[in-house]
mmCIF file with all atom_site columns, C-alpha atoms in Angstrom:
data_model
loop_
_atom_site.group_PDB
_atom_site.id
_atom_site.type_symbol
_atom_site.label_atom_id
_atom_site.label_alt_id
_atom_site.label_comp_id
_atom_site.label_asym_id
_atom_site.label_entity_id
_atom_site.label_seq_id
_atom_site.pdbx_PDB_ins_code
_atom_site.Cartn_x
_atom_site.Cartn_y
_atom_site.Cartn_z
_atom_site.occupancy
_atom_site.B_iso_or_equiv
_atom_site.pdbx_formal_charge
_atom_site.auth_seq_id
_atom_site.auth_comp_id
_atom_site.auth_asym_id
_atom_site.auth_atom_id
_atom_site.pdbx_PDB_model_num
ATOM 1   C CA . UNK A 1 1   ? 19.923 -108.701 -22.072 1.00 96.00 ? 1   UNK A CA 1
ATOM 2   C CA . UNK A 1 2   ? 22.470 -110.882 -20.630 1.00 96.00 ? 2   UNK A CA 1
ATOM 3   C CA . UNK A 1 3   ? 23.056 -112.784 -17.683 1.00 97.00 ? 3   UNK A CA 1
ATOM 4   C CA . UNK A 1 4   ? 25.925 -113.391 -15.106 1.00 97.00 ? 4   UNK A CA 1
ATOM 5   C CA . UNK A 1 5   ? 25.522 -116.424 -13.062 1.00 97.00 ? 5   UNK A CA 1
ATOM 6   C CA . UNK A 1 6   ? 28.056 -116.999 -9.720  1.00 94.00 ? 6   UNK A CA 1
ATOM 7   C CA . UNK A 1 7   ? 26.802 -120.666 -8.305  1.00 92.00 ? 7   UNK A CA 1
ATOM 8   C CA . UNK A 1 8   ? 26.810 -121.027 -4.690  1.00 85.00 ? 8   UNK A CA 1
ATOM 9   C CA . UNK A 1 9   ? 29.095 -123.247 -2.860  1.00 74.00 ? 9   UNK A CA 1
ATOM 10  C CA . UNK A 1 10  ? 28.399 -124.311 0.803   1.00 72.00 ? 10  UNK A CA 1
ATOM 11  C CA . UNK A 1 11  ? 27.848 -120.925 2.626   1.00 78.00 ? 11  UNK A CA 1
ATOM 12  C CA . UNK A 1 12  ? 27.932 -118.742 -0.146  1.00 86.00 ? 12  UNK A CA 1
ATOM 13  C CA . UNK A 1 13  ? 25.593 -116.806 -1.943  1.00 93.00 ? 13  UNK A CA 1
ATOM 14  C CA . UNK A 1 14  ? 23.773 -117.641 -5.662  1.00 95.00 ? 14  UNK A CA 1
ATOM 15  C CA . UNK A 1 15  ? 23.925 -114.508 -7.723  1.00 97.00 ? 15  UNK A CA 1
ATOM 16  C CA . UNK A 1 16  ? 22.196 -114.024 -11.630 1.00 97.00 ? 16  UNK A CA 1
ATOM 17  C CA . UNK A 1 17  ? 23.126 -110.726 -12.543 1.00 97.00 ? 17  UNK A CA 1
ATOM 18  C CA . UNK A 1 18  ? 20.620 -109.518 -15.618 1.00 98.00 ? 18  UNK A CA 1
ATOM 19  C CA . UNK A 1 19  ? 22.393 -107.102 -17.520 1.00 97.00 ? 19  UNK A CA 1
ATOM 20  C CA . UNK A 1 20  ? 20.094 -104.534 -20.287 1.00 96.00 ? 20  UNK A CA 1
ATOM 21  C CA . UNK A 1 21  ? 23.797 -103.897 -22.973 1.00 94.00 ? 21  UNK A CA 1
ATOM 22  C CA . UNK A 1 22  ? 21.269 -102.116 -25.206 1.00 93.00 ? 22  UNK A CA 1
ATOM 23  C CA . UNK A 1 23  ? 24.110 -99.592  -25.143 1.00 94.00 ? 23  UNK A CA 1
ATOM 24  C CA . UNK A 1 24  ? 27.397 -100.628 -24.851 1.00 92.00 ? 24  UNK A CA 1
ATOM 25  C CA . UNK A 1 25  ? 28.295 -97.325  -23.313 1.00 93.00 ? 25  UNK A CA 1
ATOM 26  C CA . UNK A 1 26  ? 25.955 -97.446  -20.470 1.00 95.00 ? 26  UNK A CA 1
ATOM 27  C CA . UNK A 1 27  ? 25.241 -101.285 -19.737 1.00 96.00 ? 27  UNK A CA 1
ATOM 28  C CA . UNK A 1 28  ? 23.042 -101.666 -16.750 1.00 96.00 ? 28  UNK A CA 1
ATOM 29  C CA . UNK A 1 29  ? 22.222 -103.947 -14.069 1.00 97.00 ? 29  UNK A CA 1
ATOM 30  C CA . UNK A 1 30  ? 18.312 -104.634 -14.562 1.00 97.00 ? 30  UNK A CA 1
ATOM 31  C CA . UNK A 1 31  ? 17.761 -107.576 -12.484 1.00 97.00 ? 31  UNK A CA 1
ATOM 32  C CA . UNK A 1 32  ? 19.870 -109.268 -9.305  1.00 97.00 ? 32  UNK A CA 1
ATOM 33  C CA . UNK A 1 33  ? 19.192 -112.295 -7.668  1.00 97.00 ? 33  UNK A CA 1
ATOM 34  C CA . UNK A 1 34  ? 21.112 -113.187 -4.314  1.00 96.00 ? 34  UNK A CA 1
ATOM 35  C CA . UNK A 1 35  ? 20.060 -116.248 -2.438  1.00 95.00 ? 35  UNK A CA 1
ATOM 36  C CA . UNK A 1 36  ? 21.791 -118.724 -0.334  1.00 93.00 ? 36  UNK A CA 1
ATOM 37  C CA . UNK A 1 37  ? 21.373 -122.415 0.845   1.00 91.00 ? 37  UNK A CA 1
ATOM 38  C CA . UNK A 1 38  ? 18.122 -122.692 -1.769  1.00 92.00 ? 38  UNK A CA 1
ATOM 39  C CA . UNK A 1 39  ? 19.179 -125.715 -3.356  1.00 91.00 ? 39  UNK A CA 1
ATOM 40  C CA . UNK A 1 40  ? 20.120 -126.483 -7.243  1.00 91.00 ? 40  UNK A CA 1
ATOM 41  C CA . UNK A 1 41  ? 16.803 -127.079 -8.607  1.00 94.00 ? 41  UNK A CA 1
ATOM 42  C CA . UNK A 1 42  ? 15.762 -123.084 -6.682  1.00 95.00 ? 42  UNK A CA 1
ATOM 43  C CA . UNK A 1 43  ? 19.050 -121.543 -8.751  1.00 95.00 ? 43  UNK A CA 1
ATOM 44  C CA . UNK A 1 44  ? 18.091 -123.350 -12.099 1.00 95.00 ? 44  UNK A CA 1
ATOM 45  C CA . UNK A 1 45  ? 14.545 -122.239 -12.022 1.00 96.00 ? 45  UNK A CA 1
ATOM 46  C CA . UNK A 1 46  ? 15.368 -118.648 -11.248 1.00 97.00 ? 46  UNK A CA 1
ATOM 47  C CA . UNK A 1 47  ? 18.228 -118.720 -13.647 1.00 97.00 ? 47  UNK A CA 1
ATOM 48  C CA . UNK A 1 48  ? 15.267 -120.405 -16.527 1.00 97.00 ? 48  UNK A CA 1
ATOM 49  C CA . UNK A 1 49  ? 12.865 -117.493 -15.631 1.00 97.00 ? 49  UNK A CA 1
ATOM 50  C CA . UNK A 1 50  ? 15.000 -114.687 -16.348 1.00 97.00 ? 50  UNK A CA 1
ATOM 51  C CA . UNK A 1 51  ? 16.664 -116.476 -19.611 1.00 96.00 ? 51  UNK A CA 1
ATOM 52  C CA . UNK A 1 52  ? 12.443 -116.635 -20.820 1.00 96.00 ? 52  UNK A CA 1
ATOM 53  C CA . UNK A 1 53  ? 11.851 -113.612 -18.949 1.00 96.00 ? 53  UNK A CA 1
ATOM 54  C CA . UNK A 1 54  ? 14.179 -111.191 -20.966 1.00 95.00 ? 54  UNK A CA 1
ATOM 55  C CA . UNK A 1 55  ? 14.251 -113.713 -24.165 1.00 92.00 ? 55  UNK A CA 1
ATOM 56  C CA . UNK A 1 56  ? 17.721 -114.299 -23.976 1.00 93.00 ? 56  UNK A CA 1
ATOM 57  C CA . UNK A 1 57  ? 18.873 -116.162 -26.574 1.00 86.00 ? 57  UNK A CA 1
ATOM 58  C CA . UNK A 1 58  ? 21.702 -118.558 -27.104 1.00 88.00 ? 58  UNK A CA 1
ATOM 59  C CA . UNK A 1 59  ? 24.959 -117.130 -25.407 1.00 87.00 ? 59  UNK A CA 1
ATOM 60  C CA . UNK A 1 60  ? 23.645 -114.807 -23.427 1.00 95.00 ? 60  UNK A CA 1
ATOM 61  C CA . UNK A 1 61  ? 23.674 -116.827 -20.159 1.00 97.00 ? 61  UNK A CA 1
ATOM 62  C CA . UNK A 1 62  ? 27.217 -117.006 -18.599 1.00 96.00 ? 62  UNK A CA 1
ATOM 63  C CA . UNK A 1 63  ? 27.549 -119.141 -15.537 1.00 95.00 ? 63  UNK A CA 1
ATOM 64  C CA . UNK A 1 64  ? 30.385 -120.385 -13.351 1.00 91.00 ? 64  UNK A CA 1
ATOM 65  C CA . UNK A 1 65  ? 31.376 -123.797 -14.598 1.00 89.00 ? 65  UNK A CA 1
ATOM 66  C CA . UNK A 1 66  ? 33.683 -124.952 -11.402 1.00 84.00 ? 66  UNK A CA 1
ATOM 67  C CA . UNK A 1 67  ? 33.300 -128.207 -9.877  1.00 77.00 ? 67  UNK A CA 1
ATOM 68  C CA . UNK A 1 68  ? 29.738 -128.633 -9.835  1.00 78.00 ? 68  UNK A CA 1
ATOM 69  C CA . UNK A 1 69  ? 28.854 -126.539 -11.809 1.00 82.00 ? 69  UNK A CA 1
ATOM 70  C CA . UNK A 1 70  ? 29.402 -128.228 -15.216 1.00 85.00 ? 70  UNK A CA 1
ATOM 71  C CA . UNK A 1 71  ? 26.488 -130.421 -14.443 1.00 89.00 ? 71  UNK A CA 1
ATOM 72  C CA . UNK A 1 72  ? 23.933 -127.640 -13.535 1.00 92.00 ? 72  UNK A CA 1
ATOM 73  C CA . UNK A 1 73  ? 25.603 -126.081 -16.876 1.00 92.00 ? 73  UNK A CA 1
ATOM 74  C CA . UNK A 1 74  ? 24.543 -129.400 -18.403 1.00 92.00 ? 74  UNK A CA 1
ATOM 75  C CA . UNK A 1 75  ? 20.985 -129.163 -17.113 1.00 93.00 ? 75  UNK A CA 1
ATOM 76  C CA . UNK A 1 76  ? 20.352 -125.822 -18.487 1.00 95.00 ? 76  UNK A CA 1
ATOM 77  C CA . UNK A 1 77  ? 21.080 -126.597 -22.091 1.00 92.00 ? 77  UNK A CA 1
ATOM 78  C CA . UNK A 1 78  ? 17.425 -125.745 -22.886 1.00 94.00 ? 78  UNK A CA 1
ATOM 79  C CA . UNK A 1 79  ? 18.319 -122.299 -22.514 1.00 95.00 ? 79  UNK A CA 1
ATOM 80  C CA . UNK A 1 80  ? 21.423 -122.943 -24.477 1.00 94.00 ? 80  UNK A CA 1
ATOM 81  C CA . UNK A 1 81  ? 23.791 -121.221 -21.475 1.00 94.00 ? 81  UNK A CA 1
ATOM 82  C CA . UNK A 1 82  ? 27.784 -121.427 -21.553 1.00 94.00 ? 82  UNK A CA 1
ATOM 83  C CA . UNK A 1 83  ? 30.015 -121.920 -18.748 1.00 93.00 ? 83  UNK A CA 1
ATOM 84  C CA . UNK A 1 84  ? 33.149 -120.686 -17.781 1.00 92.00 ? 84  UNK A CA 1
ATOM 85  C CA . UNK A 1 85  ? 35.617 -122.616 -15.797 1.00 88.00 ? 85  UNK A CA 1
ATOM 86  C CA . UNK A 1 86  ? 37.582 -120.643 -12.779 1.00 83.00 ? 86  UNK A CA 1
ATOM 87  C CA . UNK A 1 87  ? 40.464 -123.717 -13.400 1.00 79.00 ? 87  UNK A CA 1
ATOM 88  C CA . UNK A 1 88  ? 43.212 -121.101 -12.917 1.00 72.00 ? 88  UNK A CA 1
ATOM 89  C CA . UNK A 1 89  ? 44.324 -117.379 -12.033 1.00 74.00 ? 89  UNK A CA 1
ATOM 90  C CA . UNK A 1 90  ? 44.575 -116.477 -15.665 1.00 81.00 ? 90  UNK A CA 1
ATOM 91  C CA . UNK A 1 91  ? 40.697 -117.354 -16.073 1.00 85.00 ? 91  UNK A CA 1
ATOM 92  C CA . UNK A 1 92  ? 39.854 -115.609 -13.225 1.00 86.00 ? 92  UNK A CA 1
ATOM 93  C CA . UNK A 1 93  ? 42.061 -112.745 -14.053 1.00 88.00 ? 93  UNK A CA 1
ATOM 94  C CA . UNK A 1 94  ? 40.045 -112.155 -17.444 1.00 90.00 ? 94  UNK A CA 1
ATOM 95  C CA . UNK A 1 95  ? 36.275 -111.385 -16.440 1.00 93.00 ? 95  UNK A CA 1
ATOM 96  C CA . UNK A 1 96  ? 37.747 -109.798 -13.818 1.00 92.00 ? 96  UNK A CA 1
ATOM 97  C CA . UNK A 1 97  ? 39.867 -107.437 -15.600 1.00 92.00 ? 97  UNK A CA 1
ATOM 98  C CA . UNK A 1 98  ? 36.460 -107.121 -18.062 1.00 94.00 ? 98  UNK A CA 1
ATOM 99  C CA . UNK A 1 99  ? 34.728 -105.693 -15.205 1.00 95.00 ? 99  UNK A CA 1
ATOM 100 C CA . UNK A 1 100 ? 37.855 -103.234 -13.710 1.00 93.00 ? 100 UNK A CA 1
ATOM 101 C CA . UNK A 1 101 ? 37.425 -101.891 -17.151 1.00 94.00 ? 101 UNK A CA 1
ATOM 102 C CA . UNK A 1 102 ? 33.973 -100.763 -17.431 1.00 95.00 ? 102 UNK A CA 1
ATOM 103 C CA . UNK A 1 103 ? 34.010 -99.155  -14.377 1.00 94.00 ? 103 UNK A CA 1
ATOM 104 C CA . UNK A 1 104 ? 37.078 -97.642  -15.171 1.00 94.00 ? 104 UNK A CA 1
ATOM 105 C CA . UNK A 1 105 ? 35.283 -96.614  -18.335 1.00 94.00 ? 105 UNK A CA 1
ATOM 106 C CA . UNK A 1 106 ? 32.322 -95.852  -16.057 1.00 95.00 ? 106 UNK A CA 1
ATOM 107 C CA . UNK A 1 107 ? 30.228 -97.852  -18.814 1.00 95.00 ? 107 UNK A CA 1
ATOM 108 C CA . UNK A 1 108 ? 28.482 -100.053 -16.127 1.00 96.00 ? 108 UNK A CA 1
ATOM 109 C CA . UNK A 1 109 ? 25.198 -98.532  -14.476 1.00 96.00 ? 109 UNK A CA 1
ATOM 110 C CA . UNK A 1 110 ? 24.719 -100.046 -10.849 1.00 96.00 ? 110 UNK A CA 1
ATOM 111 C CA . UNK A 1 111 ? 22.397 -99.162  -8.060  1.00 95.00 ? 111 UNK A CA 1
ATOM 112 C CA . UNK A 1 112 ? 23.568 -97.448  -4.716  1.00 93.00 ? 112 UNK A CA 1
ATOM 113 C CA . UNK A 1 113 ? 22.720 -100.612 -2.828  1.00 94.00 ? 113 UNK A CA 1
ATOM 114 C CA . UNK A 1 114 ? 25.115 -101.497 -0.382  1.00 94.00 ? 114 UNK A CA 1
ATOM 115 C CA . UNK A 1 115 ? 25.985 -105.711 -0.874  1.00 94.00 ? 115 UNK A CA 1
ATOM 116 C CA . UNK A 1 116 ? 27.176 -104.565 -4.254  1.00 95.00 ? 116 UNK A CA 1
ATOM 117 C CA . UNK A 1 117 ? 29.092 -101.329 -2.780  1.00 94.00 ? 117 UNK A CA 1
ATOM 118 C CA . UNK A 1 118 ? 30.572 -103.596 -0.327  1.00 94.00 ? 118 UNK A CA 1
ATOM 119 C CA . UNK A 1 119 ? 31.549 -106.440 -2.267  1.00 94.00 ? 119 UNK A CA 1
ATOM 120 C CA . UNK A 1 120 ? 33.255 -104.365 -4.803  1.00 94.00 ? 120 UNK A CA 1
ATOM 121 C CA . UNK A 1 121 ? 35.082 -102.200 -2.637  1.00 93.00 ? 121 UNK A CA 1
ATOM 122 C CA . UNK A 1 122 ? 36.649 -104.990 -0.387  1.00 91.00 ? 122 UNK A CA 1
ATOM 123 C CA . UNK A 1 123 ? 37.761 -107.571 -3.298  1.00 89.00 ? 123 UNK A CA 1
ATOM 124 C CA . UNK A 1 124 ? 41.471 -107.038 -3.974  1.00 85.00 ? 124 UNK A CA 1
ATOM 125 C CA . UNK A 1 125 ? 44.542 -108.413 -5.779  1.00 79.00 ? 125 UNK A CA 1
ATOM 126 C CA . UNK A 1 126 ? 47.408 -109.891 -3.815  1.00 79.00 ? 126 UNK A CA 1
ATOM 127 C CA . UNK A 1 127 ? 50.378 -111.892 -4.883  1.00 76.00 ? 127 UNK A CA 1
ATOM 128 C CA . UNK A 1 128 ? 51.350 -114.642 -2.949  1.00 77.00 ? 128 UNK A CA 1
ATOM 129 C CA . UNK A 1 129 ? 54.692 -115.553 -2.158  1.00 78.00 ? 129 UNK A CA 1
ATOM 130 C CA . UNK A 1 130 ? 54.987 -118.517 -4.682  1.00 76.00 ? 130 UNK A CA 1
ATOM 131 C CA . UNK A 1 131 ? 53.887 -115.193 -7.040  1.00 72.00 ? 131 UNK A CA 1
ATOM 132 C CA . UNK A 1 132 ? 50.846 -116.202 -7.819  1.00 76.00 ? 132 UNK A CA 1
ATOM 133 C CA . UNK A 1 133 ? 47.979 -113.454 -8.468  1.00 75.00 ? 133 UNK A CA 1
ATOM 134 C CA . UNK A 1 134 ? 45.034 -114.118 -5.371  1.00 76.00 ? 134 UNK A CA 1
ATOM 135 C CA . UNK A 1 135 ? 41.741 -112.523 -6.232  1.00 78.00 ? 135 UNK A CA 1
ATOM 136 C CA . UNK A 1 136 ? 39.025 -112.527 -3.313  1.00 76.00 ? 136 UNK A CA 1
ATOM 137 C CA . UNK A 1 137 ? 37.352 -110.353 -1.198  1.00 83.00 ? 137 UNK A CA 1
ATOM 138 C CA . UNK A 1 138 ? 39.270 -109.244 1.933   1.00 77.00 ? 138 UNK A CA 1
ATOM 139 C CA . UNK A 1 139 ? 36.056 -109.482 3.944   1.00 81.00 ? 139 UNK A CA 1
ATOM 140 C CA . UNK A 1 140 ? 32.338 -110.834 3.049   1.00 77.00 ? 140 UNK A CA 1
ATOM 141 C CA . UNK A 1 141 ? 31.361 -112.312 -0.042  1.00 86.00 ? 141 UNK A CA 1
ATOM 142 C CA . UNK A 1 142 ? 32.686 -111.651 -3.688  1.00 91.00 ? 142 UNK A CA 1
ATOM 143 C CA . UNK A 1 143 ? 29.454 -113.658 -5.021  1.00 94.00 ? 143 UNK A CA 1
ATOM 144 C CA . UNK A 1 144 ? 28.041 -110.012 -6.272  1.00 96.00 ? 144 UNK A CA 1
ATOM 145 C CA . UNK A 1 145 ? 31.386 -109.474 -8.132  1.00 96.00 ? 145 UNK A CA 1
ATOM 146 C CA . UNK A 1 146 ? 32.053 -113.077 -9.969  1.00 94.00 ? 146 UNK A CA 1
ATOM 147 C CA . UNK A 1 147 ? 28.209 -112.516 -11.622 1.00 96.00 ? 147 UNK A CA 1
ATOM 148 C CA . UNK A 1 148 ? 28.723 -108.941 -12.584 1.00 97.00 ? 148 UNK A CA 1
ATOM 149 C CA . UNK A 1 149 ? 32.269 -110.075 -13.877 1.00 96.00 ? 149 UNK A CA 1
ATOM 150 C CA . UNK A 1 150 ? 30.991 -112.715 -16.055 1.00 96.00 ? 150 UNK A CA 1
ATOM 151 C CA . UNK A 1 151 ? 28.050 -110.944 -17.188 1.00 96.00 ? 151 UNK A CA 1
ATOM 152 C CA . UNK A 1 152 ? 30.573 -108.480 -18.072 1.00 96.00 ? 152 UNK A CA 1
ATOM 153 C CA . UNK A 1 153 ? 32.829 -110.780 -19.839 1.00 95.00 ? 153 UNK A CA 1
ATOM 154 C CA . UNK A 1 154 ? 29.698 -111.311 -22.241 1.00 94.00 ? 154 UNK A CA 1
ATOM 155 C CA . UNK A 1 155 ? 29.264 -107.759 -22.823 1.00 93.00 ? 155 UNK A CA 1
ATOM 156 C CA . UNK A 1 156 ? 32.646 -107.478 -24.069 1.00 90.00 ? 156 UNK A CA 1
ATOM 157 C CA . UNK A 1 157 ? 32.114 -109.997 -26.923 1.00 84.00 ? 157 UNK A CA 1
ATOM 158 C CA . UNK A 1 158 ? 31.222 -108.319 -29.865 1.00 75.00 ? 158 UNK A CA 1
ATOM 159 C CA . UNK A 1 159 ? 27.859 -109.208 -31.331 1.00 66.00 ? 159 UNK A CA 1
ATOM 160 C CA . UNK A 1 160 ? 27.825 -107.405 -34.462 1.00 56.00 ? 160 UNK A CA 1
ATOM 161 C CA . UNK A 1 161 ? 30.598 -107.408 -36.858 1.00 52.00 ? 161 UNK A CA 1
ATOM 162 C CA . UNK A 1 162 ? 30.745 -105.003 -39.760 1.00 51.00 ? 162 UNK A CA 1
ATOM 163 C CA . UNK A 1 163 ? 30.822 -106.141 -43.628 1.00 51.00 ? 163 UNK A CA 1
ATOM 164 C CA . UNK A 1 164 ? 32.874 -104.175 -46.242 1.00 50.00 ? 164 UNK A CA 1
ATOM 165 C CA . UNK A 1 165 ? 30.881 -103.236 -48.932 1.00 52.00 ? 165 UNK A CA 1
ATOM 166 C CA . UNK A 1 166 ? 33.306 -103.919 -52.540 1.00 49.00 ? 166 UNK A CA 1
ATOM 167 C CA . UNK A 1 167 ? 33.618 -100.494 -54.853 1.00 52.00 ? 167 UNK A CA 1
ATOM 168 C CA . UNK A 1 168 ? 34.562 -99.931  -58.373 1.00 50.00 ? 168 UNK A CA 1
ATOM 169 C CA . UNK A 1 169 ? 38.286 -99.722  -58.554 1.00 50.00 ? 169 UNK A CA 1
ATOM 170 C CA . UNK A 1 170 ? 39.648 -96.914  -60.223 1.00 51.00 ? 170 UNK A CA 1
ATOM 171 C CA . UNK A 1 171 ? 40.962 -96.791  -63.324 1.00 52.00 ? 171 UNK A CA 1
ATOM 172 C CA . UNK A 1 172 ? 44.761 -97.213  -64.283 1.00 50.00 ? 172 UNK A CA 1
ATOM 173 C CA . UNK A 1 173 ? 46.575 -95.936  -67.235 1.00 52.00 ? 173 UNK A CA 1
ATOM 174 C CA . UNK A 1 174 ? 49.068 -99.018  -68.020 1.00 50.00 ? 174 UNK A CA 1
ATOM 175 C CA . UNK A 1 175 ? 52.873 -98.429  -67.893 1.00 52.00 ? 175 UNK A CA 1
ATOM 176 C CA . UNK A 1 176 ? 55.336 -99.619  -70.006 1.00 51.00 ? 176 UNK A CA 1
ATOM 177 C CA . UNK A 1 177 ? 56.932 -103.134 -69.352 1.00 45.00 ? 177 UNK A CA 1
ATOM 178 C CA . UNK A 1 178 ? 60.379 -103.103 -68.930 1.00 44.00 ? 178 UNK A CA 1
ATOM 179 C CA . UNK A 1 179 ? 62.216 -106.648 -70.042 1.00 43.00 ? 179 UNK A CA 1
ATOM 180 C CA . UNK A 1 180 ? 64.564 -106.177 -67.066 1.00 44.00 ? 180 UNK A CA 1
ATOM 181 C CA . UNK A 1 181 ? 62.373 -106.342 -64.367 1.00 44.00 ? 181 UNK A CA 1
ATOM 182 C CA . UNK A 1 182 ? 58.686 -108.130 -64.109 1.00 43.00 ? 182 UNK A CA 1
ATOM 183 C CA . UNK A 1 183 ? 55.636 -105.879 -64.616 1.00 44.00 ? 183 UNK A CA 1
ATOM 184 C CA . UNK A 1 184 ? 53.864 -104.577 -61.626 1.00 45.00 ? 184 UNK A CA 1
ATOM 185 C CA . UNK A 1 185 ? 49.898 -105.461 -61.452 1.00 44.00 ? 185 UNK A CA 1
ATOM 186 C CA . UNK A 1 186 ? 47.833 -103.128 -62.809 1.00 46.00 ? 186 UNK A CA 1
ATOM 187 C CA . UNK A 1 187 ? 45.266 -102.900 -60.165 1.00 47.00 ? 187 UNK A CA 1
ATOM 188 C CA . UNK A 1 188 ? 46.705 -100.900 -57.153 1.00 50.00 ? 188 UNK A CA 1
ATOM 189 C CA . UNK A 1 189 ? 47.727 -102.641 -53.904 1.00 52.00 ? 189 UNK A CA 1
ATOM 190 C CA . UNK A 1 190 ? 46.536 -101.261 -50.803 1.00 49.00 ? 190 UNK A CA 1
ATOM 191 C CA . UNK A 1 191 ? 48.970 -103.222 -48.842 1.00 49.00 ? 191 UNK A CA 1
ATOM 192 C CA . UNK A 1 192 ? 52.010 -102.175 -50.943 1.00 51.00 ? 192 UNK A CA 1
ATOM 193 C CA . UNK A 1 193 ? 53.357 -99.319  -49.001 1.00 52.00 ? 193 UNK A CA 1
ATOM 194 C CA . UNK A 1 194 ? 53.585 -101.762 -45.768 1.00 48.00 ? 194 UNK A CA 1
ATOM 195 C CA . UNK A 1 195 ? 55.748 -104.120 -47.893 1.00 50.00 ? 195 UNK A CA 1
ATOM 196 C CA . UNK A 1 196 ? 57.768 -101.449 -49.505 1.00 54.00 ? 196 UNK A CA 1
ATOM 197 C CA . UNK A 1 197 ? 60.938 -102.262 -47.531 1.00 50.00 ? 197 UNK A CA 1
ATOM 198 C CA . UNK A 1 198 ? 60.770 -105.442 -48.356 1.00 49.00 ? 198 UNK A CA 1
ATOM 199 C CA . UNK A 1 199 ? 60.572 -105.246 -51.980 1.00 51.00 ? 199 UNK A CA 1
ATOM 200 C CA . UNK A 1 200 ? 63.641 -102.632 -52.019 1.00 53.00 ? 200 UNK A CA 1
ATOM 201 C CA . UNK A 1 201 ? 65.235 -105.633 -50.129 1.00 51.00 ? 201 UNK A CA 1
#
């Protein structure tokens, strides 16, 4: 399990968006939690009870790190969260383009409940006219989105990475050496056909 956190600010909303990646091909949204004007102590204590709740471990607890919220980051090093900064568009634009592309990929699993329909379906892209890229919801909240967006940011970091297991090389019957021009190793080079041209050069 992982978890997307969107603090809130003033009359927003707190989201924690639990998500079960099990399977990277169908991720789903187990758990949501959407409250407003609770206080910071309300939103760390739900945000500790679903880290110990779903044993997350270190990394799996994404929250928004703006303004205030490197200090609630801070506070929640017990659960060994991360934060991640909205400082400009290009930040923004990256867990946001994480989540276009699972649903795109239809890869995220969400209930038919309608604050998530609605949020999703009214936040949009507009450039400004200094050409800068706006991302926000055209009406409502976008709360729902910025937790689902970071949670999926998390699920696109790859968790396992695969070894390469070292064979026997096969054997190679030794040419003759030619005084004119250095002998070639005797082992064969996977990467020599990529450098061909530049040998010939």
């Amino acid at each position: 399990y992982l978890q997307g956190v969107d603090l809130a600010n003033r009359s927003d909303y707190f989201v924690a968006g639990v998500l079960d990646d099990t399977d990277p091909q169908a991720v789903e949204l187990a758990r949501m939690d959407r409250y407003q004007k609770k206080g910071y102590p309300f939103y760390k204590a739900r945000i500790r009870a679903n880290a110990e709740n779903y044993r997350m471990g270190r990394g799996r607890t994404l929250l928004d790190a703006t303004s205030l919220g490197e200090a609630v980051v801070q506070d929640l090093s017990d659960i060994e969260a991360d934060g991640y900064a909205f400082t400009g568009t290009t930040a923004k634009y990256e867990v946001v383009q994480d989540l276009a592309r699972m649903l795109a990929e239809h890869r995220l699993l969400l209930p038919p409940e309608r604050d998530i329909i609605d949020e999703l379906r009214y936040f949009e892209y507009e450039v400004t006219e200094s050409k800068r890229l706006k991302m926000e919801a055209a009406q409502g909240h976008d709360d729902i989105v910025m937790a689902l967006a970071l949670g999926a940011h998390l699920a696109a970091i790859p968790r396992r990475l695969g070894l390469m297991r070292a064979g026997a090389l096969p054997s190679v019957t030794p040419r003759p050496h030619s005084l004119s021009k250095p002998s070639r190793a005797l082992v064969p080079d996977p990467w020599a056909a990529l450098f061909a041209e530049e040998d010939d050069a």
